[in-house]
PDB file of C-alpha atoms and ligand atoms in Angstrom:
ATOM      1  CA  MET A   1       8.762  -4.274  13.261  1.00 94.00           C
ATOM      2  CA  ASN A   2       6.441  -7.343  13.957  1.00 97.00           C
ATOM      3  CA  ILE A   3       2.702  -7.469  14.468  1.00 97.00           C
ATOM      4  CA  GLN A   4       2.854  -7.790  18.165  1.00 97.00           C
ATOM      5  CA  GLU A   5       4.918  -4.485  18.254  1.00 97.00           C
ATOM      6  CA  LEU A   6       1.915  -3.017  16.095  1.00 98.00           C
ATOM      7  CA  LEU A   7      -0.675  -4.131  18.237  1.00 97.00           C
ATOM      8  CA  LYS A   8       1.628  -2.920  21.040  1.00 98.00           C
ATOM      9  CA  LYS A   9       1.671   0.760  18.987  1.00 98.00           C
ATOM     10  CA  LYS A  10      -2.084   0.511  19.098  1.00 98.00           C
ATOM     11  CA  SER A  11      -2.754  -0.219  23.003  1.00 97.00           C
ATOM     12  CA  ASP A  12      -0.039   2.605  23.632  1.00 98.00           C
ATOM     13  CA  GLY A  13      -2.011   5.037  21.794  1.00 97.00           C
ATOM     14  CA  ARG A  14       1.356   5.514  19.249  1.00 98.00           C
ATOM     15  CA  LYS A  15       0.446   5.977  15.626  1.00 98.00           C
ATOM     16  CA  ILE A  16       1.404   3.413  13.023  1.00 98.00           C
ATOM     17  CA  THR A  17       3.389   4.439   9.594  1.00 98.00           C
ATOM     18  CA  MET A  18       2.717   2.742   6.208  1.00 98.00           C
ATOM     19  CA  LEU A  19       3.600   4.012   2.906  1.00 98.00           C
ATOM     20  CA  THR A  20       4.072   1.715  -0.551  1.00 98.00           C
ATOM     21  CA  ALA A  21       6.855   0.833  -2.516  1.00 98.00           C
ATOM     22  CA  TYR A  22       7.653  -1.114  -5.418  1.00 98.00           C
ATOM     23  CA  ASP A  23      11.610  -1.377  -5.747  1.00 98.00           C
ATOM     24  CA  TYR A  24      14.728  -1.442  -4.006  1.00 98.00           C
ATOM     25  CA  PRO A  25      15.932   2.435  -4.062  1.00 98.00           C
ATOM     26  CA  PHE A  26      12.549   3.369  -2.691  1.00 98.00           C
ATOM     27  CA  ALA A  27      12.100   0.535  -0.286  1.00 98.00           C
ATOM     28  CA  ARG A  28      15.612   1.887   0.994  1.00 98.00           C
ATOM     29  CA  MET A  29      14.061   5.523   1.395  1.00 98.00           C
ATOM     30  CA  VAL A  30      11.075   4.102   3.539  1.00 98.00           C
ATOM     31  CA  ASP A  31      12.981   2.349   5.615  1.00 98.00           C
ATOM     32  CA  GLU A  32      15.630   4.499   6.251  1.00 98.00           C
ATOM     33  CA  ALA A  33      12.733   7.001   7.157  1.00 98.00           C
ATOM     34  CA  GLY A  34      11.469   4.698   9.993  1.00 98.00           C
ATOM     35  CA  ILE A  35       7.999   4.075   8.200  1.00 98.00           C
ATOM     36  CA  ASP A  36       6.533   1.111  10.226  1.00 98.00           C
ATOM     37  CA  ILE A  37       4.959  -1.118   7.122  1.00 98.00           C
ATOM     38  CA  VAL A  38       6.409  -1.114   3.672  1.00 98.00           C
ATOM     39  CA  LEU A  39       3.372  -2.080   1.572  1.00 98.00           C
ATOM     40  CA  VAL A  40       3.935  -3.344  -2.179  1.00 98.00           C
ATOM     41  CA  GLY A  41       0.851  -1.923  -3.352  1.00 98.00           C
ATOM     42  CA  ASP A  42      -0.879  -3.019  -6.424  1.00 98.00           C
ATOM     43  CA  SER A  43      -1.028   0.569  -6.916  1.00 98.00           C
ATOM     44  CA  VAL A  44       1.885   0.052  -8.990  1.00 98.00           C
ATOM     45  CA  SER A  45      -0.519  -0.796 -11.846  1.00 98.00           C
ATOM     46  CA  MET A  46      -0.857   3.064 -11.582  1.00 97.00           C
ATOM     47  CA  VAL A  47       2.176   4.766 -10.603  1.00 98.00           C
ATOM     48  CA  VAL A  48       4.753   2.785 -12.279  1.00 98.00           C
ATOM     49  CA  GLN A  49       3.275   0.862 -15.141  1.00 97.00           C
ATOM     50  CA  GLY A  50       1.113   4.018 -15.881  1.00 97.00           C
ATOM     51  CA  LEU A  51      -2.337   1.886 -16.499  1.00 97.00           C
ATOM     52  CA  GLU A  52      -5.426   3.035 -15.580  1.00 95.00           C
ATOM     53  CA  ASN A  53      -6.717   1.272 -12.439  1.00 97.00           C
ATOM     54  CA  THR A  54      -5.032  -1.613 -10.178  1.00 97.00           C
ATOM     55  CA  LEU A  55      -7.413  -4.424 -12.003  1.00 98.00           C
ATOM     56  CA  PRO A  56      -4.632  -5.285 -14.602  1.00 98.00           C
ATOM     57  CA  VAL A  57      -1.444  -6.271 -12.729  1.00 98.00           C
ATOM     58  CA  THR A  58      -0.421  -9.684 -12.248  1.00 98.00           C
ATOM     59  CA  MET A  59       0.588 -12.028  -9.607  1.00 98.00           C
ATOM     60  CA  ASP A  60       4.038 -12.675 -10.941  1.00 98.00           C
ATOM     61  CA  GLU A  61       4.359  -8.892 -11.503  1.00 98.00           C
ATOM     62  CA  MET A  62       3.287  -8.467  -7.575  1.00 98.00           C
ATOM     63  CA  ILE A  63       6.286 -11.159  -7.023  1.00 98.00           C
ATOM     64  CA  TYR A  64       8.933  -9.160  -9.032  1.00 98.00           C
ATOM     65  CA  HIS A  65       8.070  -6.240  -7.294  1.00 98.00           C
ATOM     66  CA  THR A  66       7.958  -7.298  -3.918  1.00 98.00           C
ATOM     67  CA  LYS A  67      11.263  -9.074  -4.184  1.00 98.00           C
ATOM     68  CA  MET A  68      13.116  -6.279  -4.910  1.00 98.00           C
ATOM     69  CA  VAL A  69      11.100  -4.167  -2.042  1.00 98.00           C
ATOM     70  CA  LYS A  70      12.080  -6.884   0.377  1.00 98.00           C
ATOM     71  CA  ARG A  71      15.972  -6.385  -0.144  1.00 98.00           C
ATOM     72  CA  GLY A  72      15.759  -2.744   0.473  1.00 98.00           C
ATOM     73  CA  VAL A  73      14.020  -3.378   3.811  1.00 98.00           C
ATOM     74  CA  SER A  74      16.032  -3.746   7.083  1.00 98.00           C
ATOM     75  CA  ASN A  75      13.316  -2.673   9.763  1.00 98.00           C
ATOM     76  CA  ALA A  76      10.083  -2.326   8.694  1.00 98.00           C
ATOM     77  CA  LEU A  77       7.148  -4.902   8.074  1.00 98.00           C
ATOM     78  CA  VAL A  78       6.609  -5.704   4.529  1.00 98.00           C
ATOM     79  CA  VAL A  79       2.905  -6.118   3.148  1.00 98.00           C
ATOM     80  CA  GLY A  80       2.548  -7.760  -0.354  1.00 98.00           C
ATOM     81  CA  ASP A  81      -0.995  -6.691  -2.003  1.00 98.00           C
ATOM     82  CA  MET A  82      -2.845  -9.536  -3.225  1.00 98.00           C
ATOM     83  CA  PRO A  83      -3.759  -8.686  -6.705  1.00 98.00           C
ATOM     84  CA  PHE A  84      -7.146  -8.583  -8.802  1.00 98.00           C
ATOM     85  CA  LEU A  85      -8.709 -12.280  -9.098  1.00 98.00           C
ATOM     86  CA  SER A  86      -5.254 -14.249  -7.051  1.00 98.00           C
ATOM     87  CA  TYR A  87      -7.446 -14.774  -4.136  1.00 97.00           C
ATOM     88  CA  GLN A  88     -11.358 -14.427  -5.562  1.00 96.00           C
ATOM     89  CA  ILE A  89     -11.671 -17.354  -7.087  1.00 96.00           C
ATOM     90  CA  SER A  90     -11.223 -20.532  -4.740  1.00 97.00           C
ATOM     91  CA  ILE A  91      -9.541 -20.755  -1.204  1.00 98.00           C
ATOM     92  CA  GLU A  92      -6.741 -23.091  -2.513  1.00 98.00           C
ATOM     93  CA  ASP A  93      -5.543 -20.561  -5.452  1.00 97.00           C
ATOM     94  CA  CYS A  94      -5.556 -17.427  -2.366  1.00 98.00           C
ATOM     95  CA  ILE A  95      -3.538 -19.630  -0.320  1.00 98.00           C
ATOM     96  CA  ARG A  96      -1.186 -20.566  -3.277  1.00 98.00           C
ATOM     97  CA  ASN A  97      -0.898 -17.149  -4.210  1.00 98.00           C
ATOM     98  CA  ALA A  98      -0.532 -15.934  -0.859  1.00 98.00           C
ATOM     99  CA  GLY A  99       2.212 -18.306   0.100  1.00 98.00           C
ATOM    100  CA  ARG A 100       4.166 -16.960  -3.011  1.00 98.00           C
ATOM    101  CA  PHE A 101       4.628 -13.460  -0.832  1.00 98.00           C
ATOM    102  CA  ILE A 102       6.117 -15.183   2.016  1.00 98.00           C
ATOM    103  CA  LYS A 103       8.068 -18.028   0.611  1.00 98.00           C
ATOM    104  CA  GLU A 104       9.459 -16.423  -2.812  1.00 98.00           C
ATOM    105  CA  CYS A 105       9.914 -12.965  -1.714  1.00 98.00           C
ATOM    106  CA  GLY A 106      10.188 -12.902   2.179  1.00 98.00           C
ATOM    107  CA  ALA A 107       7.322 -10.850   2.733  1.00 98.00           C
ATOM    108  CA  HIS A 108       5.900 -10.729   6.309  1.00 98.00           C
ATOM    109  CA  ALA A 109       2.536 -10.598   5.349  1.00 98.00           C
ATOM    110  CA  VAL A 110      -0.354  -9.819   2.551  1.00 98.00           C
ATOM    111  CA  LYS A 111      -3.174  -7.282   2.156  1.00 98.00           C
ATOM    112  CA  ILE A 112      -6.478  -8.473   0.843  1.00 98.00           C
ATOM    113  CA  GLU A 113      -9.290  -6.158  -0.387  1.00 98.00           C
ATOM    114  CA  GLY A 114     -13.269  -6.990   0.574  1.00 97.00           C
ATOM    115  CA  GLY A 115     -15.945  -6.884   3.587  1.00 97.00           C
ATOM    116  CA  LEU A 116     -18.009 -10.156   4.361  1.00 97.00           C
ATOM    117  CA  GLU A 117     -16.923 -11.895   1.256  1.00 97.00           C
ATOM    118  CA  ALA A 118     -13.323 -11.789   1.862  1.00 98.00           C
ATOM    119  CA  VAL A 119     -13.827 -12.998   5.416  1.00 98.00           C
ATOM    120  CA  ALA A 120     -13.254 -16.962   4.475  1.00 98.00           C
ATOM    121  CA  ALA A 121      -9.887 -15.920   2.743  1.00 98.00           C
ATOM    122  CA  VAL A 122      -8.884 -14.116   5.638  1.00 98.00           C
ATOM    123  CA  GLN A 123      -9.682 -17.484   7.820  1.00 98.00           C
ATOM    124  CA  ALA A 124      -7.996 -19.807   5.474  1.00 98.00           C
ATOM    125  CA  LEU A 125      -4.660 -17.796   5.254  1.00 98.00           C
ATOM    126  CA  THR A 126      -4.598 -17.381   9.129  1.00 98.00           C
ATOM    127  CA  ARG A 127      -4.869 -20.860   9.531  1.00 98.00           C
ATOM    128  CA  ALA A 128      -2.132 -21.432   7.060  1.00 98.00           C
ATOM    129  CA  GLU A 129      -0.016 -19.133   9.155  1.00 98.00           C
ATOM    130  CA  ILE A 130       0.055 -16.466   6.608  1.00 98.00           C
ATOM    131  CA  PRO A 131      -1.059 -13.029   8.055  1.00 98.00           C
ATOM    132  CA  VAL A 132      -3.385 -10.790   6.501  1.00 98.00           C
ATOM    133  CA  MET A 133      -3.976  -7.220   6.327  1.00 98.00           C
ATOM    134  CA  ALA A 134      -8.145  -6.467   5.563  1.00 98.00           C
ATOM    135  CA  HIS A 135      -8.983  -3.800   3.376  1.00 98.00           C
ATOM    136  CA  ILE A 136     -12.102  -2.075   3.469  1.00 98.00           C
ATOM    137  CA  GLY A 137     -14.477   0.945   2.520  1.00 98.00           C
ATOM    138  CA  LEU A 138     -13.226   2.009  -0.841  1.00 97.00           C
ATOM    139  CA  THR A 139     -11.708  -0.780  -2.718  1.00 97.00           C
ATOM    140  CA  PRO A 140      -9.970  -0.411  -5.992  1.00 96.00           C
ATOM    141  CA  HIS A 141     -10.637  -4.040  -7.298  1.00 97.00           C
ATOM    142  CA  ALA A 142     -14.671  -2.833  -7.080  1.00 96.00           C
ATOM    143  CA  VAL A 143     -14.137   0.209  -9.111  1.00 96.00           C
ATOM    144  CA  HIS A 144     -16.534  -0.989 -11.979  1.00 96.00           C
ATOM    145  CA  ARG A 145     -19.170  -1.205  -8.893  1.00 95.00           C
ATOM    146  CA  MET A 146     -17.992   1.743  -6.687  1.00 94.00           C
ATOM    147  CA  GLY A 147     -16.512   4.058  -8.486  1.00 93.00           C
ATOM    148  CA  TYR A 148     -14.045   6.190  -6.513  1.00 93.00           C
ATOM    149  CA  LYS A 149     -16.369   7.407  -3.985  1.00 94.00           C
ATOM    150  CA  VAL A 150     -16.789   7.969  -0.679  1.00 97.00           C
ATOM    151  CA  GLN A 151     -18.218   4.642   1.544  1.00 97.00           C
ATOM    152  CA  GLY A 152     -20.124   4.353   4.738  1.00 97.00           C
ATOM    153  CA  ARG A 153     -22.080   7.775   4.358  1.00 97.00           C
ATOM    154  CA  ASP A 154     -25.406   6.542   5.378  1.00 96.00           C
ATOM    155  CA  GLU A 155     -26.475   4.868   8.587  1.00 97.00           C
ATOM    156  CA  LYS A 156     -27.140   1.658   6.586  1.00 97.00           C
ATOM    157  CA  ALA A 157     -23.666   1.555   4.829  1.00 97.00           C
ATOM    158  CA  ALA A 158     -21.843   2.817   8.014  1.00 98.00           C
ATOM    159  CA  ASN A 159     -23.476   0.032  10.114  1.00 98.00           C
ATOM    160  CA  ARG A 160     -22.406  -2.596   7.253  1.00 97.00           C
ATOM    161  CA  LEU A 161     -18.888  -1.549   7.459  1.00 98.00           C
ATOM    162  CA  LEU A 162     -18.457  -1.920  11.057  1.00 98.00           C
ATOM    163  CA  GLU A 163     -19.819  -5.365  11.278  1.00 98.00           C
ATOM    164  CA  GLU A 164     -17.523  -6.145   7.881  1.00 98.00           C
ATOM    165  CA  ALA A 165     -14.327  -5.033  10.195  1.00 98.00           C
ATOM    166  CA  ARG A 166     -15.672  -6.579  13.168  1.00 98.00           C
ATOM    167  CA  ALA A 167     -16.216  -9.961  10.886  1.00 98.00           C
ATOM    168  CA  LEU A 168     -12.647  -9.429   9.746  1.00 98.00           C
ATOM    169  CA  GLU A 169     -11.002  -8.893  12.924  1.00 98.00           C
ATOM    170  CA  GLU A 170     -12.686 -12.175  14.222  1.00 98.00           C
ATOM    171  CA  ALA A 171     -11.364 -14.070  11.115  1.00 98.00           C
ATOM    172  CA  GLY A 172      -8.213 -13.428  12.118  1.00 98.00           C
ATOM    173  CA  ALA A 173      -6.773 -10.502  10.501  1.00 98.00           C
ATOM    174  CA  PHE A 174      -3.902  -8.346  12.241  1.00 98.00           C
ATOM    175  CA  SER A 175      -4.794  -5.025  10.910  1.00 98.00           C
ATOM    176  CA  ILE A 176      -7.230  -3.300   8.346  1.00 98.00           C
ATOM    177  CA  VAL A 177      -6.957  -0.587   6.069  1.00 98.00           C
ATOM    178  CA  ILE A 178      -9.678   1.744   6.167  1.00 98.00           C
ATOM    179  CA  GLU A 179     -10.272   3.716   2.697  1.00 98.00           C
ATOM    180  CA  ALA A 180     -12.480   6.635   1.938  1.00 98.00           C
ATOM    181  CA  VAL A 181     -14.514   7.036   4.467  1.00 98.00           C
ATOM    182  CA  PRO A 182     -15.716   9.791   7.108  1.00 98.00           C
ATOM    183  CA  MET A 183     -13.681  10.174   9.688  1.00 98.00           C
ATOM    184  CA  GLU A 184     -16.463   9.792  13.018  1.00 98.00           C
ATOM    185  CA  LEU A 185     -17.119   6.038  10.871  1.00 98.00           C
ATOM    186  CA  ALA A 186     -13.451   5.438  10.920  1.00 98.00           C
ATOM    187  CA  ARG A 187     -13.271   6.668  14.798  1.00 98.00           C
ATOM    188  CA  ARG A 188     -16.301   4.097  15.413  1.00 98.00           C
ATOM    189  CA  ILE A 189     -14.435   1.276  13.739  1.00 98.00           C
ATOM    190  CA  THR A 190     -10.992   2.047  15.513  1.00 98.00           C
ATOM    191  CA  GLU A 191     -12.739   2.232  18.540  1.00 98.00           C
ATOM    192  CA  ASN A 192     -14.569  -0.899  18.479  1.00 98.00           C
ATOM    193  CA  LEU A 193     -11.681  -3.181  17.142  1.00 98.00           C
ATOM    194  CA  TYR A 194      -8.913  -4.644  18.729  1.00 97.00           C
ATOM    195  CA  ILE A 195      -6.694  -4.443  15.787  1.00 98.00           C
ATOM    196  CA  PRO A 196      -5.136  -1.674  14.373  1.00 98.00           C
ATOM    197  CA  THR A 197      -6.935   0.641  12.041  1.00 98.00           C
ATOM    198  CA  ILE A 198      -4.703   2.029   9.028  1.00 98.00           C
ATOM    199  CA  GLY A 199      -6.549   4.720   7.459  1.00 98.00           C
ATOM    200  CA  ILE A 200      -6.060   6.587   3.806  1.00 98.00           C
ATOM    201  CA  GLY A 201      -8.496   8.826   3.214  1.00 98.00           C
ATOM    202  CA  ALA A 202     -10.237   7.940   6.830  1.00 98.00           C
ATOM    203  CA  GLY A 203      -9.619  11.373   8.692  1.00 98.00           C
ATOM    204  CA  PRO A 204      -6.824  11.611  11.818  1.00 98.00           C
ATOM    205  CA  HIS A 205      -8.872   9.177  14.403  1.00 98.00           C
ATOM    206  CA  VAL A 206      -7.564   5.892  13.338  1.00 98.00           C
ATOM    207  CA  ASP A 207      -4.450   4.213  14.605  1.00 98.00           C
ATOM    208  CA  GLY A 208      -2.261   4.827  11.590  1.00 98.00           C
ATOM    209  CA  GLN A 209      -2.098   6.572   8.171  1.00 98.00           C
ATOM    210  CA  VAL A 210      -1.148   4.944   4.515  1.00 98.00           C
ATOM    211  CA  LEU A 211      -0.339   7.200   1.345  1.00 98.00           C
ATOM    212  CA  VAL A 212       1.047   6.148  -2.315  1.00 98.00           C
ATOM    213  CA  LEU A 213       4.539   6.778  -2.393  1.00 98.00           C
ATOM    214  CA  HIS A 214       4.381   8.270  -5.870  1.00 98.00           C
ATOM    215  CA  ASP A 215       1.884  10.929  -4.264  1.00 97.00           C
ATOM    216  CA  VAL A 216       3.793  12.018  -1.167  1.00 98.00           C
ATOM    217  CA  LEU A 217       6.922  12.366  -3.659  1.00 98.00           C
ATOM    218  CA  GLY A 218       4.986  14.087  -6.366  1.00 97.00           C
ATOM    219  CA  LEU A 219       6.138  11.355  -8.656  1.00 97.00           C
ATOM    220  CA  PHE A 220       2.419  10.696 -10.140  1.00 95.00           C
ATOM    221  CA  GLU A 221       0.945  13.872 -11.779  1.00 90.00           C
ATOM    222  CA  ARG A 222      -2.222  12.623 -13.171  1.00 89.00           C
ATOM    223  CA  PHE A 223      -3.920  13.339 -10.211  1.00 86.00           C
ATOM    224  CA  LEU A 224      -3.611  13.848  -6.346  1.00 88.00           C
ATOM    225  CA  PRO A 225      -6.704  12.406  -4.361  1.00 91.00           C
ATOM    226  CA  ARG A 226      -7.851  15.360  -1.499  1.00 93.00           C
ATOM    227  CA  PHE A 227      -6.956  13.058   1.449  1.00 94.00           C
ATOM    228  CA  ALA A 228      -3.132  13.207   0.259  1.00 96.00           C
ATOM    229  CA  ARG A 229       0.037  14.985   1.074  1.00 97.00           C
ATOM    230  CA  ARG A 230       2.662  15.942  -1.193  1.00 97.00           C
ATOM    231  CA  TYR A 231       5.934  16.186   0.357  1.00 98.00           C
ATOM    232  CA  ALA A 232       8.129  16.972  -2.449  1.00 97.00           C
ATOM    233  CA  ASN A 233       8.345  17.519  -6.309  1.00 97.00           C
ATOM    234  CA  LEU A 234      10.804  14.767  -7.269  1.00 98.00           C
ATOM    235  CA  LYS A 235       9.064  14.752 -10.977  1.00 97.00           C
ATOM    236  CA  GLU A 236      10.771  18.441 -11.397  1.00 97.00           C
ATOM    237  CA  GLU A 237      13.741  17.974  -9.709  1.00 98.00           C
ATOM    238  CA  GLY A 238      14.624  14.415 -11.263  1.00 98.00           C
ATOM    239  CA  THR A 239      13.404  16.096 -14.978  1.00 98.00           C
ATOM    240  CA  LYS A 240      15.837  19.301 -14.041  1.00 98.00           C
ATOM    241  CA  ALA A 241      18.593  17.251 -13.348  1.00 98.00           C
ATOM    242  CA  ILE A 242      18.110  15.484 -16.554  1.00 98.00           C
ATOM    243  CA  ARG A 243      17.541  18.393 -18.842  1.00 98.00           C
ATOM    244  CA  ALA A 244      21.112  19.433 -16.804  1.00 98.00           C
ATOM    245  CA  PHE A 245      22.656  16.371 -18.038  1.00 98.00           C
ATOM    246  CA  ARG A 246      21.518  16.702 -21.603  1.00 98.00           C
ATOM    247  CA  GLU A 247      23.067  20.137 -21.751  1.00 98.00           C
ATOM    248  CA  ASP A 248      26.188  19.718 -20.152  1.00 98.00           C
ATOM    249  CA  VAL A 249      26.808  16.691 -23.070  1.00 98.00           C
ATOM    250  CA  GLU A 250      25.210  19.323 -25.851  1.00 98.00           C
ATOM    251  CA  LYS A 251      27.644  22.053 -24.790  1.00 98.00           C
ATOM    252  CA  GLY A 252      30.352  19.481 -24.401  1.00 98.00           C
ATOM    253  CA  ASP A 253      30.593  20.076 -20.634  1.00 98.00           C
ATOM    254  CA  PHE A 254      30.426  16.186 -19.759  1.00 98.00           C
ATOM    255  CA  PRO A 255      32.847  14.487 -19.244  1.00 98.00           C
ATOM    256  CA  SER A 256      35.053  16.879 -17.898  1.00 97.00           C
ATOM    257  CA  ASP A 257      38.773  15.585 -17.563  1.00 96.00           C
ATOM    258  CA  ARG A 258      38.193  14.445 -14.040  1.00 97.00           C
ATOM    259  CA  GLU A 259      35.237  12.326 -15.213  1.00 98.00           C
ATOM    260  CA  SER A 260      37.398  10.708 -18.265  1.00 98.00           C
ATOM    261  CA  PHE A 261      40.245   8.278 -18.194  1.00 97.00           C
ATOM    262  CA  LYS A 262      44.149   9.098 -19.138  1.00 94.00           C
TER     263      LYS A 262
HETATM  264  O1  KIV B   1      -2.081  -0.394  -3.453  1.00 97.83           O
HETATM  265  C1  KIV B   1      -2.133   0.348  -2.566  1.00 97.83           C
HETATM  266  O2  KIV B   1      -1.074   1.413  -3.040  1.00 97.83           O
HETATM  267  C2  KIV B   1      -3.345   0.441  -1.773  1.00 97.83           C
HETATM  268  C3  KIV B   1      -3.307   1.375  -0.649  1.00 97.83           C
HETATM  269  C4  KIV B   1      -3.288   2.791  -1.138  1.00 97.83           C
HETATM  270  C5  KIV B   1      -3.592   1.015   0.839  1.00 97.83           C
HETATM  271  O3  KIV B   1      -3.838  -0.515  -1.511  1.00 97.83           O
END
């Protein structure tokens, strides 16, 4: 997968798929299933580290996870998610941090959150040959300002989101995540852009869909957003397997002779 192929998928009307992954074995699963883009999301903070929101995860932690993911991926595009305050302080900081995903991890691109305020960063990264995926609508780094609410519901807010999407495309973003917006607005943005839109809670009229892997696999039980779909319950399956191991050990059924050395 590469950026040209993603653009071609949009122009051919073929849907783009993206899932998060945070380590080697899950990255292998996502890649083997034929997903186009693996996002090493800062959602790692919530679904792996067990924290309240995405704000605390650090740049070094994101690098650690992205290295593991990259080793497990042979086909998909790997995108490193820039964590809170890794790109907002200065352009110099932003390029240095984004460059770490490319140089140290072998990622193909980075993702940054934000509308008009992110345009300068997108421009600078594009000039530095670091491909950028933008992210508008509900942006979790702004949780203390927006909460986890659907964005762009009134005409003024909708027009602003469209203006932001156009500005980010103009600045050089190769694609754009649209999170938690009404589906007709997501359609309007999608129809107005040359680059692909990837929706999460943005309805079906976008160029692709992204979900958090731990929601898809049933590994995160604190809550399931209305827009997510659970395709498996690995938490239940895993607990069942671990319980069976405990019972076998306690009964003396494990290890057997075949599992021991003479
Ligand atoms: O961090 C993340 O998982 C994300 C996706 C939900 C788009 O940003």
